[in-house]
Amino acid sequence: AQSVTQPDIHITVSEGASLELRCNYSYGATPYLFWYVQSPGQGLQLLLKYFSGDTLVQGIKGFEAEFKRSQSSFNLRKPSVHWSDAAEYFCAVRRGSTLGRLYFGRGTQLTVWP
Amino acid sequence: DVKVTQSSRYLVKRTGEKVFLECVQDMDHENMFWYRQDPGLGLRLIYFSYDVKMKEKGDIPEGYSVSREKKERFSLILESASTNQTSMYLCASTAQGGRLNYGYTFGSGTRLTVV
């Protein structure tokens, strides 16, 4: 069963515009949630994570994400996109005691127009 | 400041060859993982290991094996490479216990082409 869904395969925004990347997960208990970014030809870099507490979490590069239990969502946002944000973004979930295994969504490719 | 190192960025191998992909981490992590990444399919787990000499199959282990003789090194082996194994291979590691919450640290990936 798919644990993480990223409904948008590809998103295009203009530089300076706001951004929201969607992520939905399927897991009964409170999950551990992550967002990663991958620049072309590179490995993945952690942007931010959520475990508990405040449902709005701040990450690196000006990104934030909000955990909404009622919607099983963990959407990534940025108020003003820069051209350097063009990359692929992956949402991931860790379910309870799974020895640290992460389940990844299929990714959202972000294109930024100048 | 590199913490997870994959020995090759690019590899080209012939069909039928035995291929070794090496991954080394210097963070004393217990867990190590091998994923393959294909366009539109995201990251799919091949194998993982939570201790020396221990291994667990992931979602797509067929055609692969792994070796973990030392804590810091996790090798992925393609016993007889085939063209459908052309892909980007990503290694990752993470600690156990409370440090699990730090998430994965990834290597830069190995792009393997099988011709």
Coordinates of C-alpha atoms in Angstrom, one line a residue:
Chain A
A1 CA 0.0 0.0 0.0
Q2 CA 1.3 3.4 -0.9
S3 CA 2.3 5.2 2.2
V4 CA 3.1 8.6 0.7
T5 CA 1.4 10.4 -2.1
Q6 CA 2.6 13.4 -3.9
P7 CA -0.2 14.3 -6.3
D8 CA 1.8 16.7 -8.4
I9 CA 4.4 15.2 -10.7
H10 CA 5.6 18.6 -12.1
I11 CA 5.0 22.2 -10.9
T12 CA 6.1 25.3 -12.7
V13 CA 6.2 28.7 -10.9
S14 CA 7.6 32.1 -11.6
E15 CA 10.5 33.4 -9.6
G16 CA 9.2 35.4 -6.6
A17 CA 5.9 33.5 -6.6
S18 CA 4.7 31.5 -3.6
L19 CA 5.0 27.7 -3.7
E20 CA 3.1 24.8 -2.1
L21 CA 4.0 21.2 -2.7
R22 CA 1.4 18.6 -1.6
C23 CA 2.1 15.5 0.4
N24 CA -0.5 13.0 1.8
Y25 CA 0.4 10.0 3.9
S26 CA -1.4 6.9 5.0
Y27 CA -0.6 5.7 8.5
G28 CA -2.8 5.3 11.6
A29 CA -0.5 6.7 14.3
T30 CA 1.4 9.9 14.3
P31 CA 4.0 9.5 11.7
Y32 CA 7.5 11.0 11.4
L33 CA 7.5 13.2 8.4
F34 CA 10.3 14.5 6.2
W35 CA 10.9 16.6 3.1
Y36 CA 14.0 16.2 1.0
V37 CA 15.3 18.1 -2.0
Q38 CA 17.4 16.7 -4.8
S39 CA 19.3 19.0 -7.2
P40 CA 20.2 17.5 -10.6
G41 CA 22.8 14.7 -10.4
Q42 CA 23.0 14.9 -6.6
G43 CA 21.8 12.9 -3.6
L44 CA 19.0 14.0 -1.3
Q45 CA 19.3 16.8 1.3
L46 CA 17.0 17.1 4.3
L47 CA 14.9 20.2 4.2
L48 CA 12.8 19.7 7.4
K49 CA 11.1 17.1 9.6
Y50 CA 8.2 16.7 11.9
F51 CA 7.9 14.4 14.9
S52 CA 5.6 16.1 17.4
G53 CA 4.7 19.4 18.9
D54 CA 4.1 22.5 16.8
T55 CA 2.5 21.5 13.6
L56 CA 4.3 24.2 11.6
V57 CA 7.9 23.4 11.2
Q58 CA 10.7 25.5 9.7
G59 CA 13.5 24.2 7.6
I60 CA 16.5 25.3 5.6
K61 CA 16.4 27.5 2.5
G62 CA 13.3 29.4 3.8
F63 CA 11.0 26.4 3.5
E64 CA 8.3 25.5 6.0
A65 CA 5.7 22.7 6.2
E66 CA 2.5 22.2 8.1
F67 CA 1.3 18.9 9.6
K68 CA -2.5 18.5 9.4
R69 CA -3.6 15.3 11.1
S70 CA -7.2 15.7 10.0
Q71 CA -6.1 15.8 6.3
S72 CA -3.2 13.4 6.6
S73 CA -1.1 16.0 4.9
F74 CA 2.3 17.5 5.3
N75 CA 2.5 20.3 2.6
L76 CA 5.7 22.1 1.9
R77 CA 5.6 25.9 1.4
K78 CA 7.8 28.8 0.5
P79 CA 6.6 32.4 0.3
S80 CA 8.9 33.5 -2.5
V81 CA 10.6 31.0 -4.8
H82 CA 14.2 31.6 -6.1
W83 CA 15.5 30.2 -9.4
S84 CA 17.9 28.0 -7.3
D85 CA 14.9 26.2 -5.8
A86 CA 14.4 24.3 -9.1
A87 CA 14.9 20.7 -8.1
E88 CA 13.0 17.6 -7.3
Y89 CA 11.3 17.4 -3.9
F90 CA 10.4 14.2 -2.0
C91 CA 8.1 13.7 0.9
A92 CA 8.9 10.7 3.2
V93 CA 7.3 9.1 6.2
R94 CA 8.7 6.8 8.9
R95 CA 6.2 4.5 10.5
G96 CA 6.7 3.6 14.1
S97 CA 9.5 1.1 14.8
T98 CA 10.7 0.2 11.3
L99 CA 14.4 0.4 12.0
G100 CA 14.5 3.8 10.5
R101 CA 13.1 2.9 7.1
L102 CA 11.6 5.8 5.2
Y103 CA 8.8 5.5 2.7
F104 CA 9.2 8.0 -0.1
G105 CA 6.6 9.6 -2.4
R106 CA 7.4 9.6 -6.1
G107 CA 8.6 13.2 -6.1
T108 CA 7.5 16.6 -7.5
Q109 CA 9.7 18.3 -10.0
L110 CA 9.8 22.0 -9.6
T111 CA 10.6 24.3 -12.5
V112 CA 11.2 28.0 -11.8
W113 CA 10.7 30.6 -14.6
P114 CA 12.8 33.7 -14.5
Chain B
D1 CA 32.8 17.2 5.1
V2 CA 31.5 14.3 3.1
K3 CA 29.7 11.8 5.4
V4 CA 28.3 9.1 3.0
T5 CA 30.5 8.3 0.1
Q6 CA 29.6 6.3 -2.9
S7 CA 32.7 5.1 -4.7
S8 CA 31.6 5.9 -8.2
R9 CA 29.5 8.7 -9.6
Y10 CA 29.2 7.1 -13.0
L11 CA 29.6 3.5 -14.1
V12 CA 29.1 1.8 -17.5
K13 CA 29.0 -2.0 -17.4
R14 CA 28.2 -4.7 -19.9
T15 CA 25.3 -7.1 -19.7
G16 CA 26.1 -10.2 -17.6
E17 CA 28.9 -8.5 -15.6
K18 CA 29.1 -8.7 -11.9
V19 CA 28.9 -5.2 -10.5
F20 CA 29.9 -3.9 -7.1
L21 CA 28.6 -0.5 -5.8
E22 CA 30.3 0.6 -2.6
C23 CA 29.0 2.9 0.1
V24 CA 31.0 4.1 3.1
Q25 CA 29.7 6.3 6.0
D26 CA 31.8 7.9 8.7
M27 CA 29.0 8.7 11.2
D28 CA 29.0 5.4 13.1
H29 CA 25.4 4.8 11.9
E30 CA 23.9 1.4 12.5
N31 CA 21.4 1.4 9.6
M32 CA 22.3 1.6 5.9
F33 CA 20.1 1.5 2.9
W34 CA 20.3 1.0 -0.9
Y35 CA 17.7 2.6 -3.1
R36 CA 17.3 2.9 -6.8
Q37 CA 15.8 6.0 -8.4
D38 CA 14.0 6.0 -11.7
P39 CA 12.0 8.8 -13.3
G40 CA 8.4 8.8 -12.2
L41 CA 8.9 5.9 -9.7
G42 CA 10.7 7.8 -6.9
L43 CA 13.0 5.9 -4.6
R44 CA 12.5 2.2 -4.2
L45 CA 14.2 0.3 -1.5
I46 CA 16.4 -2.6 -2.6
Y47 CA 18.0 -3.8 0.6
F48 CA 18.8 -2.4 4.0
S49 CA 21.0 -3.4 7.0
Y50 CA 20.6 -2.6 10.6
D51 CA 23.8 -4.3 11.8
V52 CA 27.0 -5.8 10.6
K53 CA 26.3 -9.0 8.7
M54 CA 22.6 -8.4 8.9
K55 CA 20.5 -7.6 5.9
E56 CA 16.8 -7.3 5.0
K57 CA 15.1 -7.3 1.7
G58 CA 13.4 -4.2 0.6
D59 CA 10.7 -3.9 -2.1
I60 CA 12.8 -4.8 -5.2
P61 CA 15.6 -7.2 -4.1
E62 CA 15.5 -9.4 -7.2
G63 CA 18.8 -9.4 -9.1
Y64 CA 20.7 -7.8 -6.2
S65 CA 22.5 -8.9 -3.1
V66 CA 24.3 -7.0 -0.4
S67 CA 27.3 -7.3 1.9
R68 CA 28.0 -5.6 5.2
E69 CA 31.2 -7.0 6.7
K70 CA 32.0 -3.7 8.6
K71 CA 29.8 -1.2 10.2
E72 CA 30.8 1.7 7.9
R73 CA 30.6 -0.1 4.6
F74 CA 27.5 -1.4 2.7
S75 CA 28.0 -2.9 -0.7
L76 CA 25.4 -3.6 -3.3
I77 CA 26.1 -6.4 -5.8
L78 CA 24.5 -6.9 -9.1
E79 CA 25.1 -10.6 -9.7
S80 CA 24.6 -10.5 -13.5
A81 CA 23.9 -7.0 -14.7
S82 CA 21.0 -6.5 -17.1
T83 CA 19.9 -3.4 -19.0
N84 CA 16.8 -3.0 -16.8
Q85 CA 19.2 -2.3 -13.9
T86 CA 20.3 0.9 -15.6
S87 CA 19.4 3.5 -12.9
M88 CA 20.6 5.9 -10.3
Y89 CA 21.6 4.1 -7.1
L90 CA 21.5 6.0 -3.8
C91 CA 23.0 4.9 -0.5
A92 CA 21.8 6.3 2.8
S93 CA 22.5 5.8 6.5
T94 CA 20.9 6.6 9.8
A95 CA 21.5 6.0 13.4
Q96 CA 19.2 4.0 15.7
G97 CA 17.4 4.9 18.9
G98 CA 16.8 8.5 19.6
R99 CA 19.1 9.6 16.7
L100 CA 16.7 8.0 14.3
N101 CA 14.8 11.2 14.2
Y102 CA 17.6 12.9 12.4
G103 CA 16.5 11.2 9.2
Y104 CA 18.7 9.8 6.5
T105 CA 22.1 11.1 5.2
F106 CA 22.4 10.3 1.5
G107 CA 25.4 9.8 -0.7
S108 CA 25.6 11.6 -4.0
G109 CA 24.5 8.6 -6.0
T110 CA 26.0 6.3 -8.6
R111 CA 24.5 6.5 -12.1
L112 CA 24.9 3.0 -13.6
T113 CA 24.4 2.3 -17.2
V114 CA 24.3 -1.3 -18.4
V115 CA 24.9 -1.8 -22.1

